[in-house]
Tab-separated table of N, CA and C in Angstrom:
chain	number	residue	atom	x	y	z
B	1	UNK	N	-29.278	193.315	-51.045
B	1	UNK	CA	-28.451	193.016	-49.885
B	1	UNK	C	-27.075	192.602	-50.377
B	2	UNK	N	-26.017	193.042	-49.548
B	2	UNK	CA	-24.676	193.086	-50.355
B	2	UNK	C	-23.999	191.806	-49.184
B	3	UNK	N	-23.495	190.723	-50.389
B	3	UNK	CA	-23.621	189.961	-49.196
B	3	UNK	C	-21.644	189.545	-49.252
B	4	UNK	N	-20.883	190.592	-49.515
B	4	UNK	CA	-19.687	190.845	-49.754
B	4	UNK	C	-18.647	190.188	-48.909
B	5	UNK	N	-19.206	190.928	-47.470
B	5	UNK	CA	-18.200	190.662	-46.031
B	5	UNK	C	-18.962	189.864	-45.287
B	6	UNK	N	-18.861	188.499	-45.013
B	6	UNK	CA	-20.331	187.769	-44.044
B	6	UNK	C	-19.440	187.532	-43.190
B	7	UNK	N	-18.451	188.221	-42.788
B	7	UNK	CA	-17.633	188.140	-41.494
B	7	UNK	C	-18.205	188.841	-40.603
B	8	UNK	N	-18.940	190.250	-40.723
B	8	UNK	CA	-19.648	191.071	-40.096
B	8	UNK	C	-21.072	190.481	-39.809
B	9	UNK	N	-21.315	189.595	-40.004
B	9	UNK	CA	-22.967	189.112	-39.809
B	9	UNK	C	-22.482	187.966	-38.363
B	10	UNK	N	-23.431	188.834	-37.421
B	10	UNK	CA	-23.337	188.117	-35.834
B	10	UNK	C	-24.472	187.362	-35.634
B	11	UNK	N	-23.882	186.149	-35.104
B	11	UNK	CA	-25.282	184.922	-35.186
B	11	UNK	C	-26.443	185.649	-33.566
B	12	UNK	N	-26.963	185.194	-33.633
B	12	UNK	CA	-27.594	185.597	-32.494
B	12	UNK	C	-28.101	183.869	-32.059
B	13	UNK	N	-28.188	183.882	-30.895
B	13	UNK	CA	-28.237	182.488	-30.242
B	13	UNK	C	-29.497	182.110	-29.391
B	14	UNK	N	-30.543	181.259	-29.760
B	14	UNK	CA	-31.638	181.228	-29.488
B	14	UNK	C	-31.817	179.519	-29.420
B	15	UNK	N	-32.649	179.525	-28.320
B	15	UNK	CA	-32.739	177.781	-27.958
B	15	UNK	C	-33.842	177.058	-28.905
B	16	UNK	N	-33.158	176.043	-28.596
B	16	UNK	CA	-34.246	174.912	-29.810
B	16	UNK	C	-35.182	174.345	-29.076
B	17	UNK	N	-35.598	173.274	-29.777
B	17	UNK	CA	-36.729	172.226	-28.998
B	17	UNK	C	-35.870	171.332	-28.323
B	18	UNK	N	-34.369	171.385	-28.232
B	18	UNK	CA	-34.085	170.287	-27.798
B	18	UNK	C	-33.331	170.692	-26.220
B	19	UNK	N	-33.750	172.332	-26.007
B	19	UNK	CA	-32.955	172.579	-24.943
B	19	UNK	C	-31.763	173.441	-25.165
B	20	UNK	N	-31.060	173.163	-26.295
B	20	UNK	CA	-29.814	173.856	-26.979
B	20	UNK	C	-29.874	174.656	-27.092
B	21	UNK	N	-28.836	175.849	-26.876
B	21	UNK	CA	-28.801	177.251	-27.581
B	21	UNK	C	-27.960	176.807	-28.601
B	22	UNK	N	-28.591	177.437	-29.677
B	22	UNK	CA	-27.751	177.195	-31.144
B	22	UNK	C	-27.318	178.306	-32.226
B	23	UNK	N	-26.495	178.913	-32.830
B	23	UNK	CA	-26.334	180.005	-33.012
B	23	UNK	C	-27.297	180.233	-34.827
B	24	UNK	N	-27.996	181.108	-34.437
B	24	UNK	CA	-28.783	181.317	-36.057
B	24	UNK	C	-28.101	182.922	-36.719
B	25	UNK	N	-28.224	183.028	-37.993
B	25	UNK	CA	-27.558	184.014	-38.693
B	25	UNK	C	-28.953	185.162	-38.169
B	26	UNK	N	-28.776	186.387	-38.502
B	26	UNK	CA	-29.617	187.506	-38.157
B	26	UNK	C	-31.037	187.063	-39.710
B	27	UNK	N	-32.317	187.242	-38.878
B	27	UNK	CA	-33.206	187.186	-40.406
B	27	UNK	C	-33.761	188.152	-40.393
B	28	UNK	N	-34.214	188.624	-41.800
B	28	UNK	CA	-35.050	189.940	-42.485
B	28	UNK	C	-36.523	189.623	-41.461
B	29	UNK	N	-36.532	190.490	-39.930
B	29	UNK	CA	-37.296	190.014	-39.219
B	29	UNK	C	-38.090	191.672	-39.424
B	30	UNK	N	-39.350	191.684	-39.020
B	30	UNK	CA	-40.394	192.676	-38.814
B	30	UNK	C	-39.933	193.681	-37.116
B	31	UNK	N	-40.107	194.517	-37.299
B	31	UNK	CA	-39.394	194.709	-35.874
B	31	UNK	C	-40.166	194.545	-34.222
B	32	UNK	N	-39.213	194.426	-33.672
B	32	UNK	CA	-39.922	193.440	-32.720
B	32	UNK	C	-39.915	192.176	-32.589
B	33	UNK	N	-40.000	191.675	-33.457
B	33	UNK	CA	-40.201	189.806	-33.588
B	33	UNK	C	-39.465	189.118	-33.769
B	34	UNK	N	-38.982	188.043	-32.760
B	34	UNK	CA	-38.072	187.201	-32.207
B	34	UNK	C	-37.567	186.319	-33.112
B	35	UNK	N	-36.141	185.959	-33.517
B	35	UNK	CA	-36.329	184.789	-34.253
B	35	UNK	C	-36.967	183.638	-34.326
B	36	UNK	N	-36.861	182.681	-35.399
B	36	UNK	CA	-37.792	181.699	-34.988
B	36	UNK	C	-36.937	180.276	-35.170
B	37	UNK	N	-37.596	179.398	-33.850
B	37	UNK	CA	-36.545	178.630	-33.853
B	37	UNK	C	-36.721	176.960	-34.287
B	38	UNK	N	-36.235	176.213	-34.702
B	38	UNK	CA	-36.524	175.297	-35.275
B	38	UNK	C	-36.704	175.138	-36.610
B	39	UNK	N	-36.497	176.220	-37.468
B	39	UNK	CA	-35.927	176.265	-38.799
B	39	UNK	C	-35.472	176.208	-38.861
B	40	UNK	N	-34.582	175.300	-39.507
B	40	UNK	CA	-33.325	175.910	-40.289
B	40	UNK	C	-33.429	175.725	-41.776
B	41	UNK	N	-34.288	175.962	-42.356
B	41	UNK	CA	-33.927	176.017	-43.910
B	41	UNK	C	-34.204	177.575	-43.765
B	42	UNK	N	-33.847	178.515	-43.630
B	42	UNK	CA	-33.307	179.742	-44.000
B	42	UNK	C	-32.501	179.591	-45.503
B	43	UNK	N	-32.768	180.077	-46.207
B	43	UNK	CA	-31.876	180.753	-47.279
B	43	UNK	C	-31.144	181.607	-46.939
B	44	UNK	N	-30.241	182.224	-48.204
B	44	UNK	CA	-29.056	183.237	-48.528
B	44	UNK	C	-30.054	184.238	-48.714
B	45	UNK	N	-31.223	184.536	-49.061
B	45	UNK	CA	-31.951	185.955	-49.331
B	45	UNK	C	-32.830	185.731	-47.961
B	46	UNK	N	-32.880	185.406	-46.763
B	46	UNK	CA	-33.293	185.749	-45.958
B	46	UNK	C	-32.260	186.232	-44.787
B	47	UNK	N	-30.889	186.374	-45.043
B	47	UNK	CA	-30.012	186.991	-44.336
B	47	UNK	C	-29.902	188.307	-44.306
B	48	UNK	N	-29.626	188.727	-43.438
B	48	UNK	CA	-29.011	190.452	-43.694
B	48	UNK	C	-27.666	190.823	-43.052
B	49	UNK	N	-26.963	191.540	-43.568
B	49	UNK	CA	-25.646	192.213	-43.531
B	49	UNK	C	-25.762	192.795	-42.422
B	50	UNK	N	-24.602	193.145	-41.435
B	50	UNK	CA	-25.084	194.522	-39.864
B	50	UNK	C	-24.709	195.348	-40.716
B	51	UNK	N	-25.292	196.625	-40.044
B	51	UNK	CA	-25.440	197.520	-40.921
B	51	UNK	C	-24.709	198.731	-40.436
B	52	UNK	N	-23.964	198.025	-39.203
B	52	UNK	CA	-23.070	198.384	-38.693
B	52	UNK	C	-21.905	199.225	-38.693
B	53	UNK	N	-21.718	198.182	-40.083
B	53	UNK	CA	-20.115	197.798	-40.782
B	53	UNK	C	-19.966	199.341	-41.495
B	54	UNK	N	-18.714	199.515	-41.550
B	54	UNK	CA	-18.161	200.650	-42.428
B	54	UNK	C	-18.542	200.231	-44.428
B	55	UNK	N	-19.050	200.805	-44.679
B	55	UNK	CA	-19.237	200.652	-46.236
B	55	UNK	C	-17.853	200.563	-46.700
B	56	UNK	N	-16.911	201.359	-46.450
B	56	UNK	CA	-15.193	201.273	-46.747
B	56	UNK	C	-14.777	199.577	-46.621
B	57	UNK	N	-15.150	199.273	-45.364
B	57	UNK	CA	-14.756	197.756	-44.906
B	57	UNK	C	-15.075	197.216	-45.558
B	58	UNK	N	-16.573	196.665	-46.700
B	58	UNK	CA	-17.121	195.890	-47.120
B	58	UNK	C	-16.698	195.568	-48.555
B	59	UNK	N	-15.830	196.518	-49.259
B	59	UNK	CA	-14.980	196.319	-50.782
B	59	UNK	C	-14.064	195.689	-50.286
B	60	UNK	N	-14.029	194.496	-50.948
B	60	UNK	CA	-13.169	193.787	-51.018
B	60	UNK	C	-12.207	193.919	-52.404
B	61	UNK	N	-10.433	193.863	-52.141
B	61	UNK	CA	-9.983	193.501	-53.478
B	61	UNK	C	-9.586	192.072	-53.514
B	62	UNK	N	-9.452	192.175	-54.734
B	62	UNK	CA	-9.390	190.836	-55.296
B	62	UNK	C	-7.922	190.371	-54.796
B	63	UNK	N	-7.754	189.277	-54.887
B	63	UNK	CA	-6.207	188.570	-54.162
B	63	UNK	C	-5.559	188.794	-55.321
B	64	UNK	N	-5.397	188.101	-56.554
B	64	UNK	CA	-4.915	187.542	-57.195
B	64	UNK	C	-5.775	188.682	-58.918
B	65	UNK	N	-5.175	188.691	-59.797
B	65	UNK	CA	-5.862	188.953	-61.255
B	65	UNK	C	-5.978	187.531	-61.718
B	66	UNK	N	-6.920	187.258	-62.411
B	66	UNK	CA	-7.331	185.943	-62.944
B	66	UNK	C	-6.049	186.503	-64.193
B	67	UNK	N	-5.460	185.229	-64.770
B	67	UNK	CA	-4.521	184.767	-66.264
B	67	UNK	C	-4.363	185.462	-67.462
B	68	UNK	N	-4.392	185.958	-68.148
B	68	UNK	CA	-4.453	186.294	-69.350
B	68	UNK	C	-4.370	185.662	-70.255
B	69	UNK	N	-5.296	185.496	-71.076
B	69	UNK	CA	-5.340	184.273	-72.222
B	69	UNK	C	-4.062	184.339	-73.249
B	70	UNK	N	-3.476	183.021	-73.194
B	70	UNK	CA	-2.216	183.511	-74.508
B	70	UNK	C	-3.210	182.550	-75.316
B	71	UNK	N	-2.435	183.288	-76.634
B	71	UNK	CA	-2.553	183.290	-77.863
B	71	UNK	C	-1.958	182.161	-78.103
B	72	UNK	N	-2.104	181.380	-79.651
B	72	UNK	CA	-1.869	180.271	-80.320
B	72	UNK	C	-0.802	180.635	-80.424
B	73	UNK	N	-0.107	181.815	-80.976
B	73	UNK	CA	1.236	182.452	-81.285
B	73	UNK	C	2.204	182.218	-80.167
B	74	UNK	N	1.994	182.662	-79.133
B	74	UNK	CA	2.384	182.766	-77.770
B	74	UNK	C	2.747	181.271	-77.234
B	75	UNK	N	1.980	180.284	-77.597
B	75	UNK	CA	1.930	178.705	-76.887
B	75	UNK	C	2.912	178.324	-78.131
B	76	UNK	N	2.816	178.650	-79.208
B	76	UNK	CA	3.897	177.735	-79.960
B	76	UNK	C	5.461	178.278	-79.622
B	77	UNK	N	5.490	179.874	-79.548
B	77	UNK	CA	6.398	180.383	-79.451
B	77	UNK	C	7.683	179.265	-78.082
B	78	UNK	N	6.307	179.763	-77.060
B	78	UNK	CA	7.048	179.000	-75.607
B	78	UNK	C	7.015	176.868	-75.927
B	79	UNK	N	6.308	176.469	-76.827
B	79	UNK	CA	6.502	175.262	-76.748
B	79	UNK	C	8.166	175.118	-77.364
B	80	UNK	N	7.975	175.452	-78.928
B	80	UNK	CA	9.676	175.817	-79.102
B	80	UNK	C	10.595	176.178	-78.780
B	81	UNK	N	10.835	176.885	-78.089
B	81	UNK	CA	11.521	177.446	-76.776
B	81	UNK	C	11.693	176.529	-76.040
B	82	UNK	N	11.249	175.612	-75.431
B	82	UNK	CA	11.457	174.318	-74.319
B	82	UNK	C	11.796	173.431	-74.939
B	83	UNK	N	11.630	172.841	-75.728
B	83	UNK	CA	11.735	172.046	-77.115
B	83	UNK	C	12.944	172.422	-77.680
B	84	UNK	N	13.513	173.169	-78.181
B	84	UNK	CA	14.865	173.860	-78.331
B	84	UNK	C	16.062	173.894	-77.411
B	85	UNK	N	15.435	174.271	-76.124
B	85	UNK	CA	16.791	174.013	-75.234
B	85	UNK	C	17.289	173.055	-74.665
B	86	UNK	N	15.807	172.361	-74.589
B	86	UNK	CA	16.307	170.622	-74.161
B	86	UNK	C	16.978	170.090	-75.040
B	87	UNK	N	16.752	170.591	-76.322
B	87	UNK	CA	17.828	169.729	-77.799
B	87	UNK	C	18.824	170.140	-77.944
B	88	UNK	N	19.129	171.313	-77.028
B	88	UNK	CA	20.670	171.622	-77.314
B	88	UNK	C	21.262	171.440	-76.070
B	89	UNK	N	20.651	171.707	-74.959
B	89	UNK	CA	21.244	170.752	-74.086
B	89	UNK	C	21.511	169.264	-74.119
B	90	UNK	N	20.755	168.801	-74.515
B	90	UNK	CA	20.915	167.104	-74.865
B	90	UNK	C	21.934	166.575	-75.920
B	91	UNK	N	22.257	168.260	-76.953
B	91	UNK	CA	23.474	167.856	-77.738
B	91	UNK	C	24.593	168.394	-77.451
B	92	UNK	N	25.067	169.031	-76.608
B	92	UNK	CA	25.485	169.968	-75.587
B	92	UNK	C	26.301	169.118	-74.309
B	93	UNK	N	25.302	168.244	-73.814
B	93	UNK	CA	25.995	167.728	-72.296
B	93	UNK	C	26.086	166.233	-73.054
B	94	UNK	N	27.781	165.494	-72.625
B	94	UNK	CA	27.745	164.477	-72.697
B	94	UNK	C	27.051	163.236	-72.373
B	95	UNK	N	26.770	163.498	-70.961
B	95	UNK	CA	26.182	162.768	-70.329
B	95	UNK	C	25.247	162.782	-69.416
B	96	UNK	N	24.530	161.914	-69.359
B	96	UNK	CA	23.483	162.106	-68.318
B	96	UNK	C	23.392	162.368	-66.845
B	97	UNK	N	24.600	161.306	-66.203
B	97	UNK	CA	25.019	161.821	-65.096
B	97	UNK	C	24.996	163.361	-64.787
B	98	UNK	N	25.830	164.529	-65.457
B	98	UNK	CA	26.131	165.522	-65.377
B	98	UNK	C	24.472	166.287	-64.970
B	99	UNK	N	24.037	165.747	-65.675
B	99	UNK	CA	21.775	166.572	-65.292
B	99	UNK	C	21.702	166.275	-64.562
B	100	UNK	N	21.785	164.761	-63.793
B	100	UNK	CA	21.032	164.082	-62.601
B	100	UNK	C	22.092	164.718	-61.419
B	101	UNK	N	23.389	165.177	-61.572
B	101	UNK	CA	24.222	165.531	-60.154
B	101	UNK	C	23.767	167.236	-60.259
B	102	UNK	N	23.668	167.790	-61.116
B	102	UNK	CA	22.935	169.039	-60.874
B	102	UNK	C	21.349	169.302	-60.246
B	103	UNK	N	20.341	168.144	-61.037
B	103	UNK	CA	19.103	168.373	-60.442
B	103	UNK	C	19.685	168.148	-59.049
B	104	UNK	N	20.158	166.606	-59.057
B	104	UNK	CA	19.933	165.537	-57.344
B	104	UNK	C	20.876	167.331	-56.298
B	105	UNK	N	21.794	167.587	-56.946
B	105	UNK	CA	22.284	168.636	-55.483
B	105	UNK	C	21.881	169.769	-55.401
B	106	UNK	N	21.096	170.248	-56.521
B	106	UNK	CA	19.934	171.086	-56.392
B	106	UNK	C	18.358	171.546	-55.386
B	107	UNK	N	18.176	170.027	-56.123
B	107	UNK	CA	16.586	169.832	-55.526
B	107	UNK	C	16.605	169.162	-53.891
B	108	UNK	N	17.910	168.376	-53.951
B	108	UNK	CA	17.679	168.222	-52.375
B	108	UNK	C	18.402	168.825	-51.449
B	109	UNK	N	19.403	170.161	-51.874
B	109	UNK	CA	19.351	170.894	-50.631
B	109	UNK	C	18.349	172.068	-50.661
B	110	UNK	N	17.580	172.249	-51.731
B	110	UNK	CA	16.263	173.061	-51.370
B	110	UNK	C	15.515	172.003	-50.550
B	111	UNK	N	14.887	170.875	-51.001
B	111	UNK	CA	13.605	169.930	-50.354
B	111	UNK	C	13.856	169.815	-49.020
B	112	UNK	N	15.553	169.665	-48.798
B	112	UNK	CA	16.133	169.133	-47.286
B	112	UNK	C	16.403	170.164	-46.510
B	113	UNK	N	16.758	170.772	-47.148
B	113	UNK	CA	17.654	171.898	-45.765
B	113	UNK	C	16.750	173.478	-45.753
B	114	UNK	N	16.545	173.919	-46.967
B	114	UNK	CA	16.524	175.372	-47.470
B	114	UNK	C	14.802	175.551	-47.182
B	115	UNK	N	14.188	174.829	-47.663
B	115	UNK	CA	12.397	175.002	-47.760
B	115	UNK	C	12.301	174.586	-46.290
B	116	UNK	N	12.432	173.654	-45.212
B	116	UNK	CA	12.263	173.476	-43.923
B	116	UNK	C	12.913	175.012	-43.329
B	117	UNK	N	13.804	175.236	-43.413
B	117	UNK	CA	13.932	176.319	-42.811
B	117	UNK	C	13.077	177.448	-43.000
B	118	UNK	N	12.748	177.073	-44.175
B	118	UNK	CA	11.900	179.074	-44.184
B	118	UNK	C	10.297	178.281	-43.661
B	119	UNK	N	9.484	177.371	-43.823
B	119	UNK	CA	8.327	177.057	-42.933
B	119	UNK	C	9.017	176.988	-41.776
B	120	UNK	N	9.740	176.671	-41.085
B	120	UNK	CA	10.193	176.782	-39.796
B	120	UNK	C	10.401	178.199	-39.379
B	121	UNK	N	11.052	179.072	-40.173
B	121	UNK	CA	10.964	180.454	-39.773
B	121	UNK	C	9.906	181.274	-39.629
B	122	UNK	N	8.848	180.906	-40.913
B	122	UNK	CA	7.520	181.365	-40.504
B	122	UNK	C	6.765	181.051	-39.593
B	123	UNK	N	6.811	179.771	-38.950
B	123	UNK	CA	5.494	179.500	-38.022
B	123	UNK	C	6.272	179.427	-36.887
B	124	UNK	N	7.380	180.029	-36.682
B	124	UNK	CA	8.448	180.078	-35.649
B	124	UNK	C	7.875	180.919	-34.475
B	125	UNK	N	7.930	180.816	-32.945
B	125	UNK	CA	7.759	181.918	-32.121
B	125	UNK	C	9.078	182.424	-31.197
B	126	UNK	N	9.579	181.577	-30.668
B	126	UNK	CA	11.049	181.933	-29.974
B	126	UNK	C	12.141	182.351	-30.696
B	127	UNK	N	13.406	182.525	-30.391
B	127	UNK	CA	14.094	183.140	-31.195
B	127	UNK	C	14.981	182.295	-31.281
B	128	UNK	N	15.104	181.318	-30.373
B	128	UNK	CA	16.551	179.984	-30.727
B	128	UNK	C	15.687	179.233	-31.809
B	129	UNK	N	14.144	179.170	-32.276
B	129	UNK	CA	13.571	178.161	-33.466
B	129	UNK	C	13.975	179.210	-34.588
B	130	UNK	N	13.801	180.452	-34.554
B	130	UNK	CA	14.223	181.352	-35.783
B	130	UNK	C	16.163	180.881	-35.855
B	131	UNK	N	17.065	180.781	-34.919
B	131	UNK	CA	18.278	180.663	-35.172
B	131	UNK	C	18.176	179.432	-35.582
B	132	UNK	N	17.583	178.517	-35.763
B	132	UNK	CA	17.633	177.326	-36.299
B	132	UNK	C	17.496	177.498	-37.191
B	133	UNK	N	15.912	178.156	-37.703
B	133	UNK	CA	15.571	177.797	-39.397
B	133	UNK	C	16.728	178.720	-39.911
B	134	UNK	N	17.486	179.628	-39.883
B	134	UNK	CA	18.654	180.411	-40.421
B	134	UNK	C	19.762	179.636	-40.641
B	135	UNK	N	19.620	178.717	-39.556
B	135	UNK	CA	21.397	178.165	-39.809
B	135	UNK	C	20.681	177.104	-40.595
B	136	UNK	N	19.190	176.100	-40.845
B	136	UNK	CA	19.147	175.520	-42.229
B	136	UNK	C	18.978	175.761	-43.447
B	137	UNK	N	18.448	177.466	-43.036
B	137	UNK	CA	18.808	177.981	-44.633
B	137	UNK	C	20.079	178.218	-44.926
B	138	UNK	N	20.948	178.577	-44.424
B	138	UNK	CA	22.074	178.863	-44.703
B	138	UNK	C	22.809	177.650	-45.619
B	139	UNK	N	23.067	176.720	-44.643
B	139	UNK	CA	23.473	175.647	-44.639
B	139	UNK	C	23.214	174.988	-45.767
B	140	UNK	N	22.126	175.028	-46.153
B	140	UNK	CA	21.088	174.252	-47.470
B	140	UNK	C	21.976	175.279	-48.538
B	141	UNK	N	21.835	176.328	-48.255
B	141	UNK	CA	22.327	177.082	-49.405
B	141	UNK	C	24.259	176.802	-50.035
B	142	UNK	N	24.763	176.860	-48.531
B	142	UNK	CA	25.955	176.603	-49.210
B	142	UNK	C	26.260	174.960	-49.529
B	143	UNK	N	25.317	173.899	-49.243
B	143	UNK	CA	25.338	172.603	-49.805
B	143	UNK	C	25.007	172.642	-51.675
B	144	UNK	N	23.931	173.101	-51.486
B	144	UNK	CA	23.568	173.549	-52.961
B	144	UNK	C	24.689	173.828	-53.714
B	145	UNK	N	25.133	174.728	-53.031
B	145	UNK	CA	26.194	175.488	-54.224
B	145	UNK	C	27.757	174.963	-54.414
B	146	UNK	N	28.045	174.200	-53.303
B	146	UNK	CA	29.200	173.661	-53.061
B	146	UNK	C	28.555	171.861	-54.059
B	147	UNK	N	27.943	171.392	-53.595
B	147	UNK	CA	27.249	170.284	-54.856
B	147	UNK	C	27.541	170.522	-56.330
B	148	UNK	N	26.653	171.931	-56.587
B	148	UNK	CA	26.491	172.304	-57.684
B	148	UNK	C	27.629	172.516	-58.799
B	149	UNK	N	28.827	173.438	-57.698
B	149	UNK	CA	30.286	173.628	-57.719
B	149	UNK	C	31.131	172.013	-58.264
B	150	UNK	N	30.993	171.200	-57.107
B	150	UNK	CA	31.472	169.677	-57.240
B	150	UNK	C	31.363	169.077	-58.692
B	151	UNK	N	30.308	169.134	-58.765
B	151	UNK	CA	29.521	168.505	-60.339
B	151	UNK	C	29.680	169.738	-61.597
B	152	UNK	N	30.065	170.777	-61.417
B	152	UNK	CA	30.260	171.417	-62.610
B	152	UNK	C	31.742	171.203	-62.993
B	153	UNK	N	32.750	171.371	-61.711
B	153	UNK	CA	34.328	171.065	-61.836
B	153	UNK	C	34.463	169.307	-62.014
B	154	UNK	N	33.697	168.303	-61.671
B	154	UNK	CA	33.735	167.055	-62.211
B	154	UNK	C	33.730	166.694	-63.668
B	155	UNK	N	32.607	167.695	-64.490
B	155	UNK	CA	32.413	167.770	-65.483
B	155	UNK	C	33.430	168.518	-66.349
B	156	UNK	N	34.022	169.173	-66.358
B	156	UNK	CA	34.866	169.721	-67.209
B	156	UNK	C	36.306	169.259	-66.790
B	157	UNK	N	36.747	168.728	-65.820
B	157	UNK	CA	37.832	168.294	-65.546
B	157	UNK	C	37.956	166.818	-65.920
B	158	UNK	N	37.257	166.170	-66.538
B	158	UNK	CA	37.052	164.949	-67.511
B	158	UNK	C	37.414	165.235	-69.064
């Protein structure tokens, strides 16, 4: 039993002892014969698939490829690499300020303005909430860059 797509498996709804209709999964029943009610320890191998379903429908692909293992070579390569640029940036930029006004007008007109707008655009339905999340992406964007701008001409004009 291919138990792939259990989106296609329709409960069928049969009353209990307590009066309730309650919904039970379909069971590997004899034909003819009614479910039975007041079990519920059913297992996963007493289910069945409808048989309904298109065989096409029931392959699923995968979302995502699982990682590819790096190599020892590969992890030192990229540790040095990060390790390297932070040391030449760090011998490179005078001061610290100069990192913290790039992250700080960076990260908070993405956090503030730029990322609200695009969840706002997605779960948006009218079209004046879409002209909104646009004018905070926008907006976020030219803060960013006008920040970014500020603090790079601060820095070299010292």
């Amino acid at each position: 039993v291919d138990y792939s797509n259990q989106d296609s498996v329709q409960p069928i709804a049969t009353e209990t002892s307590s009066g309730l209709n309650e919904p039970l999964l379909p069971q590997q029943l004899d034909e003819g014969e009614s479910p039975k009610t007041g079990d519920h320890q059913d297992t996963i191998e007493n289910l069945e698939v409808n048989s309904d379903v298109d065989s096409n429908q029931m392959e699923m692909e995968p979302i995502a490829q699982p990682p590819e293992k790096t190599t020892m070579f590969q992890h030192v390569i990229l540790t040095l690499g990060i390790a390297g640029t932070a040391l030449c940036l760090a011998l490179l930029i005078p001061n610290i300020s100069v990192v913290f006004g790039l992250l700080g007008g960076t990260t908070s007109s993405v956090f503030g303005f730029i990322l609200p707008g695009l969840l706002g655009r997605v779960i948006s339905s009218s079209t004046s909430q879409t002209c909104e999340a646009y004018m905070l992406i926008i907006g976020g964007t030219v803060v960013g860059i006008v920040t970014t701008l500020v603090t790079i001409y601060c820095t070299f004009s010292n």
